[in-house]
mmCIF file of C-alpha atoms and ligand atoms in Angstrom:
data_model
loop_
_atom_site.group_PDB
_atom_site.id
_atom_site.type_symbol
_atom_site.label_atom_id
_atom_site.label_comp_id
_atom_site.label_asym_id
_atom_site.label_seq_id
_atom_site.Cartn_x
_atom_site.Cartn_y
_atom_site.Cartn_z
ATOM 1 C CA MET A 296 -59.817 37.423 -53.575
ATOM 2 C CA ASP A 297 -56.593 39.378 -53.751
ATOM 3 C CA TRP A 298 -53.596 37.537 -52.325
ATOM 4 C CA GLN A 299 -54.979 34.189 -53.326
ATOM 5 C CA LEU A 300 -54.020 32.018 -56.260
ATOM 6 C CA LEU A 301 -57.058 30.237 -57.692
ATOM 7 C CA ASP A 302 -57.207 27.202 -59.981
ATOM 8 C CA ARG A 303 -58.158 29.374 -62.917
ATOM 9 C CA ASP A 304 -55.049 31.520 -62.380
ATOM 10 C CA ARG A 305 -52.846 28.431 -62.308
ATOM 11 C CA GLU A 306 -54.488 27.180 -65.516
ATOM 12 C CA ILE A 307 -53.365 30.352 -67.336
ATOM 13 C CA TRP A 308 -49.824 29.821 -66.025
ATOM 14 C CA ASP A 309 -49.793 26.164 -67.096
ATOM 15 C CA ARG A 310 -51.219 26.835 -70.537
ATOM 16 C CA GLU A 311 -49.450 30.064 -71.534
ATOM 17 C CA LEU A 312 -46.614 30.979 -69.225
ATOM 18 C CA ALA A 313 -44.859 27.862 -67.901
ATOM 19 C CA THR A 314 -42.991 27.459 -71.178
ATOM 20 C CA PHE A 315 -42.330 31.197 -71.525
ATOM 21 C CA VAL A 316 -40.779 32.232 -68.187
ATOM 22 C CA PRO A 317 -37.137 31.052 -67.972
ATOM 23 C CA PRO A 318 -35.792 29.179 -64.903
ATOM 24 C CA LYS A 319 -33.777 32.166 -63.615
ATOM 25 C CA VAL A 320 -35.543 35.455 -62.910
ATOM 26 C CA PHE A 321 -34.193 38.799 -61.708
ATOM 27 C CA ASP A 322 -37.200 40.739 -60.435
ATOM 28 C CA SER A 323 -36.185 44.378 -60.886
ATOM 29 C CA HIS A 324 -39.159 45.957 -59.090
ATOM 30 C CA LEU A 325 -40.486 44.534 -55.845
ATOM 31 C CA HIS A 326 -41.555 46.056 -52.535
ATOM 32 C CA LEU A 327 -40.705 44.726 -49.072
ATOM 33 C CA TYR A 328 -42.511 46.270 -46.108
ATOM 34 C CA GLU A 329 -44.146 45.791 -42.739
ATOM 35 C CA LEU A 330 -47.598 47.132 -41.999
ATOM 36 C CA SER A 331 -46.316 48.514 -38.698
ATOM 37 C CA HIS A 332 -44.055 50.913 -40.634
ATOM 38 C CA PHE A 333 -46.995 53.055 -41.734
ATOM 39 C CA ASN A 334 -48.362 55.717 -39.421
ATOM 40 C CA GLY A 335 -52.078 55.050 -39.077
ATOM 41 C CA PRO A 336 -53.947 52.442 -41.100
ATOM 42 C CA PRO A 337 -51.824 50.705 -43.763
ATOM 43 C CA PRO A 338 -52.535 51.432 -47.447
ATOM 44 C CA GLY A 339 -55.518 49.455 -48.778
ATOM 45 C CA LEU A 340 -53.521 47.496 -51.310
ATOM 46 C CA VAL A 341 -51.279 45.895 -48.704
ATOM 47 C CA ALA A 342 -53.682 45.846 -45.768
ATOM 48 C CA LYS A 343 -55.220 42.527 -46.805
ATOM 49 C CA GLY A 344 -51.844 40.837 -47.286
ATOM 50 C CA PRO A 345 -49.179 39.658 -44.840
ATOM 51 C CA ALA A 346 -48.286 41.914 -41.889
ATOM 52 C CA SER A 347 -44.628 41.433 -42.669
ATOM 53 C CA ALA A 348 -43.515 41.107 -46.279
ATOM 54 C CA GLY A 349 -39.804 40.423 -46.043
ATOM 55 C CA TRP A 350 -37.566 38.507 -48.441
ATOM 56 C CA ALA A 351 -38.773 35.037 -47.359
ATOM 57 C CA GLU A 352 -42.428 36.060 -47.640
ATOM 58 C CA PHE A 353 -41.749 37.550 -51.079
ATOM 59 C CA GLN A 354 -40.141 34.273 -52.196
ATOM 60 C CA LYS A 355 -43.115 32.285 -50.989
ATOM 61 C CA ARG A 356 -45.598 34.596 -52.709
ATOM 62 C CA ILE A 357 -43.796 35.031 -56.018
ATOM 63 C CA ALA A 358 -43.575 31.237 -56.257
ATOM 64 C CA GLU A 359 -47.376 31.208 -56.363
ATOM 65 C CA ILE A 360 -47.316 33.275 -59.543
ATOM 66 C CA MET A 361 -44.211 31.700 -61.126
ATOM 67 C CA PRO A 362 -43.569 28.314 -59.519
ATOM 68 C CA ASP A 363 -40.147 26.636 -59.477
ATOM 69 C CA ARG A 364 -38.182 29.684 -60.590
ATOM 70 C CA GLU A 365 -34.959 30.866 -58.991
ATOM 71 C CA VAL A 366 -35.812 34.481 -58.198
ATOM 72 C CA THR A 367 -33.295 37.187 -57.274
ATOM 73 C CA GLY A 368 -34.173 40.846 -57.368
ATOM 74 C CA LEU A 369 -34.083 44.544 -56.586
ATOM 75 C CA ALA A 370 -36.275 45.514 -53.630
ATOM 76 C CA PHE A 371 -37.423 48.765 -52.054
ATOM 77 C CA GLY A 372 -39.958 49.918 -49.483
ATOM 78 C CA TYR A 373 -43.599 50.594 -50.223
ATOM 79 C CA PRO A 374 -43.859 54.347 -50.849
ATOM 80 C CA GLN A 375 -46.770 56.044 -49.118
ATOM 81 C CA THR A 376 -47.100 59.435 -47.488
ATOM 82 C CA THR A 377 -47.607 57.724 -44.120
ATOM 83 C CA VAL A 378 -44.466 55.590 -44.301
ATOM 84 C CA ASN A 379 -41.795 55.823 -41.626
ATOM 85 C CA PHE A 380 -38.721 56.161 -43.857
ATOM 86 C CA GLU A 381 -36.190 55.116 -41.261
ATOM 87 C CA ALA A 382 -38.061 51.994 -40.166
ATOM 88 C CA ALA A 383 -38.868 51.003 -43.767
ATOM 89 C CA ASN A 384 -35.269 51.426 -44.927
ATOM 90 C CA SER A 385 -33.789 49.573 -41.931
ATOM 91 C CA PHE A 386 -36.171 46.675 -42.444
ATOM 92 C CA LEU A 387 -35.289 46.541 -46.139
ATOM 93 C CA ALA A 388 -31.557 46.639 -45.436
ATOM 94 C CA SER A 389 -31.735 43.772 -42.957
ATOM 95 C CA GLU A 390 -33.967 41.681 -45.239
ATOM 96 C CA CYS A 391 -31.599 42.142 -48.169
ATOM 97 C CA LYS A 392 -28.387 41.082 -46.448
ATOM 98 C CA ARG A 393 -28.302 37.880 -48.454
ATOM 99 C CA PRO A 394 -27.086 36.778 -51.878
ATOM 100 C CA GLY A 395 -29.289 37.820 -54.769
ATOM 101 C CA ALA A 396 -31.212 40.488 -52.852
ATOM 102 C CA LEU A 397 -30.336 44.043 -53.913
ATOM 103 C CA SER A 398 -32.059 47.049 -52.407
ATOM 104 C CA GLN A 399 -32.759 50.723 -53.006
ATOM 105 C CA MET A 400 -33.227 53.346 -50.304
ATOM 106 C CA LEU A 401 -36.621 55.040 -50.138
ATOM 107 C CA ILE A 402 -35.905 58.786 -50.358
ATOM 108 C CA HIS A 403 -37.788 62.021 -49.756
ATOM 109 C CA PRO A 404 -36.870 65.150 -51.767
ATOM 110 C CA SER A 405 -36.134 67.031 -48.542
ATOM 111 C CA MET A 406 -33.497 64.523 -47.390
ATOM 112 C CA ASP A 407 -29.999 65.842 -46.930
ATOM 113 C CA ALA A 408 -27.555 64.536 -49.562
ATOM 114 C CA ASP A 409 -25.060 63.535 -46.844
ATOM 115 C CA LEU A 410 -27.721 61.482 -45.065
ATOM 116 C CA ILE A 411 -28.422 59.602 -48.293
ATOM 117 C CA ARG A 412 -24.718 59.087 -48.990
ATOM 118 C CA GLU A 413 -24.065 57.736 -45.487
ATOM 119 C CA THR A 414 -27.151 55.527 -45.357
ATOM 120 C CA VAL A 415 -26.445 54.005 -48.767
ATOM 121 C CA ARG A 416 -22.868 53.181 -47.761
ATOM 122 C CA ARG A 417 -23.768 51.880 -44.305
ATOM 123 C CA ASP A 418 -26.718 49.729 -45.404
ATOM 124 C CA GLY A 419 -25.357 48.553 -48.749
ATOM 125 C CA PHE A 420 -28.146 50.026 -50.889
ATOM 126 C CA VAL A 421 -27.381 49.870 -54.623
ATOM 127 C CA GLY A 422 -29.769 52.672 -55.490
ATOM 128 C CA LEU A 423 -32.557 55.077 -54.633
ATOM 129 C CA LYS A 424 -36.340 54.943 -54.773
ATOM 130 C CA PRO A 425 -37.988 58.374 -55.013
ATOM 131 C CA TYR A 426 -41.759 58.625 -55.440
ATOM 132 C CA HIS A 427 -44.186 61.246 -56.677
ATOM 133 C CA LEU A 428 -46.299 61.092 -53.503
ATOM 134 C CA PHE A 429 -43.437 62.887 -51.731
ATOM 135 C CA ALA A 430 -43.227 65.637 -54.380
ATOM 136 C CA THR A 431 -43.259 69.249 -53.263
ATOM 137 C CA GLU A 432 -45.547 70.076 -56.190
ATOM 138 C CA LYS A 433 -49.278 69.330 -55.726
ATOM 139 C CA PRO A 434 -51.253 67.497 -56.924
ATOM 140 C CA THR A 435 -48.405 65.020 -57.054
ATOM 141 C CA PHE A 436 -49.896 63.102 -59.997
ATOM 142 C CA ASN A 437 -49.007 66.178 -62.054
ATOM 143 C CA ALA A 438 -45.576 66.737 -60.504
ATOM 144 C CA HIS A 439 -42.518 67.546 -62.598
ATOM 145 C CA ILE A 440 -39.645 65.136 -61.955
ATOM 146 C CA PRO A 441 -37.328 67.573 -60.093
ATOM 147 C CA SER A 442 -39.958 68.097 -57.392
ATOM 148 C CA PHE A 443 -39.545 64.470 -56.273
ATOM 149 C CA LEU A 444 -36.086 63.590 -57.655
ATOM 150 C CA THR A 445 -33.798 66.565 -57.172
ATOM 151 C CA ASP A 446 -30.547 67.514 -58.882
ATOM 152 C CA GLU A 447 -28.820 67.155 -55.527
ATOM 153 C CA HIS A 448 -29.942 63.532 -55.240
ATOM 154 C CA MET A 449 -29.000 62.864 -58.860
ATOM 155 C CA ARG A 450 -25.506 64.137 -58.044
ATOM 156 C CA VAL A 451 -25.228 61.568 -55.219
ATOM 157 C CA ALA A 452 -26.424 58.833 -57.585
ATOM 158 C CA HIS A 453 -23.800 59.904 -60.130
ATOM 159 C CA GLU A 454 -21.024 59.970 -57.526
ATOM 160 C CA LEU A 455 -21.846 56.529 -56.138
ATOM 161 C CA GLY A 456 -23.052 54.862 -59.375
ATOM 162 C CA LEU A 457 -26.524 54.276 -57.945
ATOM 163 C CA SER A 458 -29.598 52.999 -59.735
ATOM 164 C CA ILE A 459 -32.844 54.963 -59.418
ATOM 165 C CA THR A 460 -36.258 53.432 -59.992
ATOM 166 C CA LEU A 461 -38.360 56.335 -61.200
ATOM 167 C CA HIS A 462 -42.118 56.251 -61.709
ATOM 168 C CA ILE A 463 -42.781 59.323 -63.846
ATOM 169 C CA VAL A 464 -46.178 60.981 -63.616
ATOM 170 C CA ARG A 465 -48.152 63.801 -65.356
ATOM 171 C CA SER A 466 -51.074 62.764 -67.496
ATOM 172 C CA GLN A 467 -49.051 61.952 -70.627
ATOM 173 C CA ALA A 468 -46.058 60.324 -68.860
ATOM 174 C CA LEU A 469 -43.284 59.799 -71.460
ATOM 175 C CA ALA A 470 -45.225 61.796 -74.071
ATOM 176 C CA ASP A 471 -44.970 64.856 -71.793
ATOM 177 C CA PRO A 472 -42.311 67.291 -73.117
ATOM 178 C CA SER A 473 -41.163 68.366 -69.643
ATOM 179 C CA ASN A 474 -40.633 64.730 -68.583
ATOM 180 C CA GLN A 475 -38.647 64.091 -71.773
ATOM 181 C CA GLU A 476 -36.488 67.159 -71.217
ATOM 182 C CA VAL A 477 -35.668 66.313 -67.592
ATOM 183 C CA LEU A 478 -34.972 62.628 -68.322
ATOM 184 C CA ARG A 479 -32.526 63.519 -71.097
ATOM 185 C CA ARG A 480 -30.865 66.174 -68.990
ATOM 186 C CA TYR A 481 -30.498 63.908 -65.922
ATOM 187 C CA ALA A 482 -29.201 60.967 -67.967
ATOM 188 C CA THR A 483 -26.688 63.182 -69.775
ATOM 189 C CA GLN A 484 -25.586 65.347 -66.864
ATOM 190 C CA TYR A 485 -25.266 62.407 -64.421
ATOM 191 C CA PRO A 486 -23.956 59.562 -66.621
ATOM 192 C CA ASN A 487 -23.001 57.233 -63.748
ATOM 193 C CA ALA A 488 -26.549 57.223 -62.399
ATOM 194 C CA ARG A 489 -28.539 54.258 -63.729
ATOM 195 C CA MET A 490 -32.088 55.339 -64.416
ATOM 196 C CA ILE A 491 -34.760 52.634 -64.378
ATOM 197 C CA LEU A 492 -38.099 53.947 -65.636
ATOM 198 C CA ALA A 493 -40.767 52.012 -63.773
ATOM 199 C CA HIS A 494 -43.838 50.520 -65.449
ATOM 200 C CA ALA A 495 -42.357 50.780 -68.966
ATOM 201 C CA ALA A 496 -41.960 54.543 -68.375
ATOM 202 C CA ARG A 497 -45.442 54.484 -66.848
ATOM 203 C CA GLY A 498 -46.827 53.092 -70.039
ATOM 204 C CA PHE A 499 -50.137 52.180 -68.409
ATOM 205 C CA ASN A 500 -51.585 53.887 -71.431
ATOM 206 C CA PRO A 501 -49.224 52.364 -74.027
ATOM 207 C CA HIS A 502 -49.683 55.252 -76.459
ATOM 208 C CA HIS A 503 -47.766 57.609 -74.160
ATOM 209 C CA THR A 504 -44.675 55.381 -74.254
ATOM 210 C CA VAL A 505 -45.115 54.785 -77.995
ATOM 211 C CA VAL A 506 -45.242 58.553 -78.651
ATOM 212 C CA GLY A 507 -42.430 59.466 -76.240
ATOM 213 C CA ILE A 508 -39.887 56.680 -76.580
ATOM 214 C CA GLU A 509 -37.902 58.368 -79.387
ATOM 215 C CA SER A 510 -36.966 61.127 -76.944
ATOM 216 C CA LEU A 511 -34.733 58.662 -75.059
ATOM 217 C CA ARG A 512 -33.003 57.110 -78.060
ATOM 218 C CA GLY A 513 -29.261 56.776 -77.625
ATOM 219 C CA LEU A 514 -29.174 57.163 -73.819
ATOM 220 C CA ARG A 515 -27.191 54.210 -72.479
ATOM 221 C CA ASN A 516 -27.849 54.725 -68.773
ATOM 222 C CA VAL A 517 -31.617 54.353 -69.031
ATOM 223 C CA TRP A 518 -33.480 51.070 -68.454
ATOM 224 C CA PHE A 519 -37.158 50.163 -68.116
ATOM 225 C CA ASP A 520 -38.973 47.709 -65.886
ATOM 226 C CA THR A 521 -42.088 45.807 -66.906
ATOM 227 C CA SER A 522 -43.799 46.055 -63.523
ATOM 228 C CA ALA A 523 -47.612 46.040 -63.392
ATOM 229 C CA VAL A 524 -48.047 46.878 -67.076
ATOM 230 C CA THR A 525 -50.912 44.824 -68.464
ATOM 231 C CA ASP A 526 -51.729 46.507 -71.763
ATOM 232 C CA CYS A 527 -49.868 45.829 -75.006
ATOM 233 C CA GLY A 528 -47.702 48.323 -76.855
ATOM 234 C CA ALA A 529 -45.336 49.934 -74.356
ATOM 235 C CA TYR A 530 -42.945 46.961 -74.088
ATOM 236 C CA GLU A 531 -42.862 46.661 -77.882
ATOM 237 C CA ALA A 532 -41.998 50.365 -78.292
ATOM 238 C CA ILE A 533 -39.100 50.020 -75.818
ATOM 239 C CA ILE A 534 -37.757 46.858 -77.456
ATOM 240 C CA LYS A 535 -37.930 48.346 -80.956
ATOM 241 C CA VAL A 536 -36.544 51.818 -80.247
ATOM 242 C CA ILE A 537 -34.191 51.346 -77.280
ATOM 243 C CA GLY A 538 -33.472 47.613 -77.466
ATOM 244 C CA HIS A 539 -34.543 44.450 -75.637
ATOM 245 C CA ASP A 540 -31.356 44.722 -73.550
ATOM 246 C CA ARG A 541 -32.816 47.722 -71.702
ATOM 247 C CA LEU A 542 -36.062 46.055 -70.604
ATOM 248 C CA MET A 543 -36.149 44.152 -67.293
ATOM 249 C CA TYR A 544 -38.879 42.018 -65.827
ATOM 250 C CA GLY A 545 -40.442 43.368 -62.607
ATOM 251 C CA SER A 546 -43.334 41.906 -60.620
ATOM 252 C CA ASP A 547 -44.247 45.020 -58.596
ATOM 253 C CA PHE A 548 -44.962 42.661 -55.684
ATOM 254 C CA PRO A 549 -47.390 43.185 -53.852
ATOM 255 C CA VAL A 550 -49.302 44.751 -56.779
ATOM 256 C CA SER A 551 -48.708 41.405 -58.537
ATOM 257 C CA HIS A 552 -51.071 39.798 -56.041
ATOM 258 C CA ILE A 553 -54.165 41.927 -56.550
ATOM 259 C CA ARG A 554 -56.889 41.010 -59.004
ATOM 260 C CA GLY A 555 -57.238 43.432 -61.837
ATOM 261 C CA ARG A 556 -55.899 44.832 -65.034
ATOM 262 C CA CYS A 557 -54.762 48.312 -65.991
ATOM 263 C CA VAL A 558 -55.925 49.382 -69.443
ATOM 264 C CA GLY A 559 -55.318 52.399 -71.631
ATOM 265 C CA LEU A 560 -58.576 54.303 -71.899
ATOM 266 C CA GLY A 561 -58.919 57.433 -74.010
ATOM 267 C CA ASP A 562 -55.891 59.558 -73.212
ATOM 268 C CA ASN A 563 -55.580 58.077 -69.729
ATOM 269 C CA PHE A 564 -55.649 54.673 -68.091
ATOM 270 C CA LEU A 565 -57.865 52.876 -65.630
ATOM 271 C CA TRP A 566 -57.200 50.157 -63.085
ATOM 272 C CA LEU A 567 -60.068 47.708 -63.476
ATOM 273 C CA THR A 568 -60.651 45.784 -60.260
ATOM 274 C CA PRO A 569 -63.550 43.787 -58.825
ATOM 275 C CA ASP A 570 -64.429 46.897 -56.792
ATOM 276 C CA ASN A 571 -65.079 49.183 -59.775
ATOM 277 C CA THR A 572 -66.069 46.721 -62.495
ATOM 278 C CA LYS A 573 -69.267 44.754 -62.886
ATOM 279 C CA LEU A 574 -68.571 41.375 -64.510
ATOM 280 C CA ASP A 575 -72.002 40.506 -65.808
ATOM 281 C CA ALA A 576 -71.306 39.442 -69.391
ATOM 282 C CA ALA A 577 -73.990 37.221 -70.868
ATOM 283 C CA TYR A 578 -71.606 35.241 -73.073
ATOM 284 C CA ALA A 579 -69.218 33.857 -70.458
ATOM 285 C CA ASP A 580 -68.191 33.689 -66.845
ATOM 286 C CA VAL A 581 -65.778 36.632 -66.997
ATOM 287 C CA GLN A 582 -63.363 36.727 -64.066
ATOM 288 C CA PHE A 583 -60.301 38.715 -63.113
ATOM 289 C CA THR A 584 -56.909 37.134 -62.726
ATOM 290 C CA LEU A 585 -53.913 38.483 -60.799
ATOM 291 C CA VAL A 586 -52.024 41.524 -62.088
ATOM 292 C CA GLY A 587 -48.795 39.489 -61.964
ATOM 293 C CA ILE A 588 -50.254 36.967 -64.399
ATOM 294 C CA GLU A 589 -51.743 39.616 -66.696
ATOM 295 C CA SER A 590 -48.370 41.346 -66.858
ATOM 296 C CA LEU A 591 -46.511 38.149 -67.786
ATOM 297 C CA ARG A 592 -49.034 37.541 -70.552
ATOM 298 C CA THR A 593 -48.504 41.078 -71.844
ATOM 299 C CA LEU A 594 -44.757 40.499 -71.893
ATOM 300 C CA LYS A 595 -45.257 37.284 -73.810
ATOM 301 C CA VAL A 596 -47.313 39.107 -76.449
ATOM 302 C CA ALA A 597 -44.500 41.684 -76.793
ATOM 303 C CA ALA A 598 -41.848 38.960 -77.126
ATOM 304 C CA LEU A 599 -43.880 37.293 -79.873
ATOM 305 C CA ALA A 600 -44.637 40.572 -81.665
ATOM 306 C CA CYS A 601 -40.967 41.600 -81.625
ATOM 307 C CA GLY A 602 -39.718 38.140 -82.569
ATOM 308 C CA LEU A 603 -37.497 37.809 -79.490
ATOM 309 C CA SER A 604 -35.449 34.617 -79.380
ATOM 310 C CA ASP A 605 -35.422 32.392 -76.285
ATOM 311 C CA GLU A 606 -32.053 33.928 -75.367
ATOM 312 C CA GLN A 607 -33.461 37.442 -75.650
ATOM 313 C CA VAL A 608 -36.386 36.465 -73.412
ATOM 314 C CA GLU A 609 -33.804 35.198 -70.882
ATOM 315 C CA ASP A 610 -32.113 38.596 -71.138
ATOM 316 C CA VAL A 611 -35.318 40.406 -70.208
ATOM 317 C CA PHE A 612 -36.001 38.052 -67.313
ATOM 318 C CA PHE A 613 -32.472 37.834 -65.942
ATOM 319 C CA ASN A 614 -29.366 38.819 -67.910
ATOM 320 C CA ASN A 615 -30.201 42.514 -68.358
ATOM 321 C CA GLY A 616 -30.572 42.962 -64.605
ATOM 322 C CA ALA A 617 -27.433 40.935 -63.941
ATOM 323 C CA ALA A 618 -25.520 43.118 -66.424
ATOM 324 C CA LEU A 619 -26.857 46.354 -64.956
ATOM 325 C CA PHE A 620 -25.696 45.264 -61.492
ATOM 326 C CA ALA A 621 -22.623 43.316 -62.634
ATOM 327 C CA ASP A 622 -20.468 45.202 -60.121
ATOM 328 C CA ARG A 623 -22.853 44.317 -57.274
ATOM 329 C CA ARG A 624 -23.721 40.882 -56.010
ATOM 330 C CA ILE A 625 -26.378 38.975 -57.914
ATOM 331 C CA SER A 626 -25.629 35.270 -57.975
HETATM 332 ZN ZN1 ZN B 119 -44.027 49.509 -57.423
#
């Protein structure tokens, strides 16, 4: 029952979220893609969804999770080892030639810097989307940042003032000393690059962001997106140490439309889904809801815990993204 909004999902929205989510939303982390742009069978997560997920399809789908909101955003392709980079980037560029739709180029560490520079200029990309699955270091879940986001590509981002949505990996994410060292060095050495650390600096286990967040204090070209985080603690750490003005809402569409929840477990994290979790509690009819709804609830808990005002909540949902891309074209 992925890709399907049920009555019980809507009830959670009506009861808890309708009064929390402001009317204007800048979604800082969303994927647009076509299944035909993958070589071989499409990745499981998207295979059950629409064959073509362009801007209009995204609008239709995100309205299921947050109805009646005016949604602009920052889009990029769906990164998989089987993706055809050229087709995915062309599709993205053509889908985002409209007001309120910004886009980042999907990049591979082996790409020539001139190719990136020319493509960004030609297609109007505002930033870059590297991904650990393309890292030269294996296994990629343990890759150091430079093996999937190189100094050469950082230099291009600095030159052109590009944003970069970076999903850090390694088991301890932001608590990992080598990640901390590279993030500080990149942010300092390339000050015009705008680093967006995806998933609250991959705070799927919130303790890693809580432990590591101090390492980024004082860096003014680092932001965080909320995408697909469904466990409490990481958003709060970012708001308290870095500031609410550096946290931006992100849906992680299409991940928003799967049923599940990612929880910190021991020193790791686990994606609970209907496929790996038996819901046979005696005390109630326990059911999953959509990741997009779980993540909004988690953000609401953080806003309450940190005492954010309504205006500050509007900042997280819209104004922080608008300020980050003030020289671009969000309406
Ligand atoms: Zn994503």
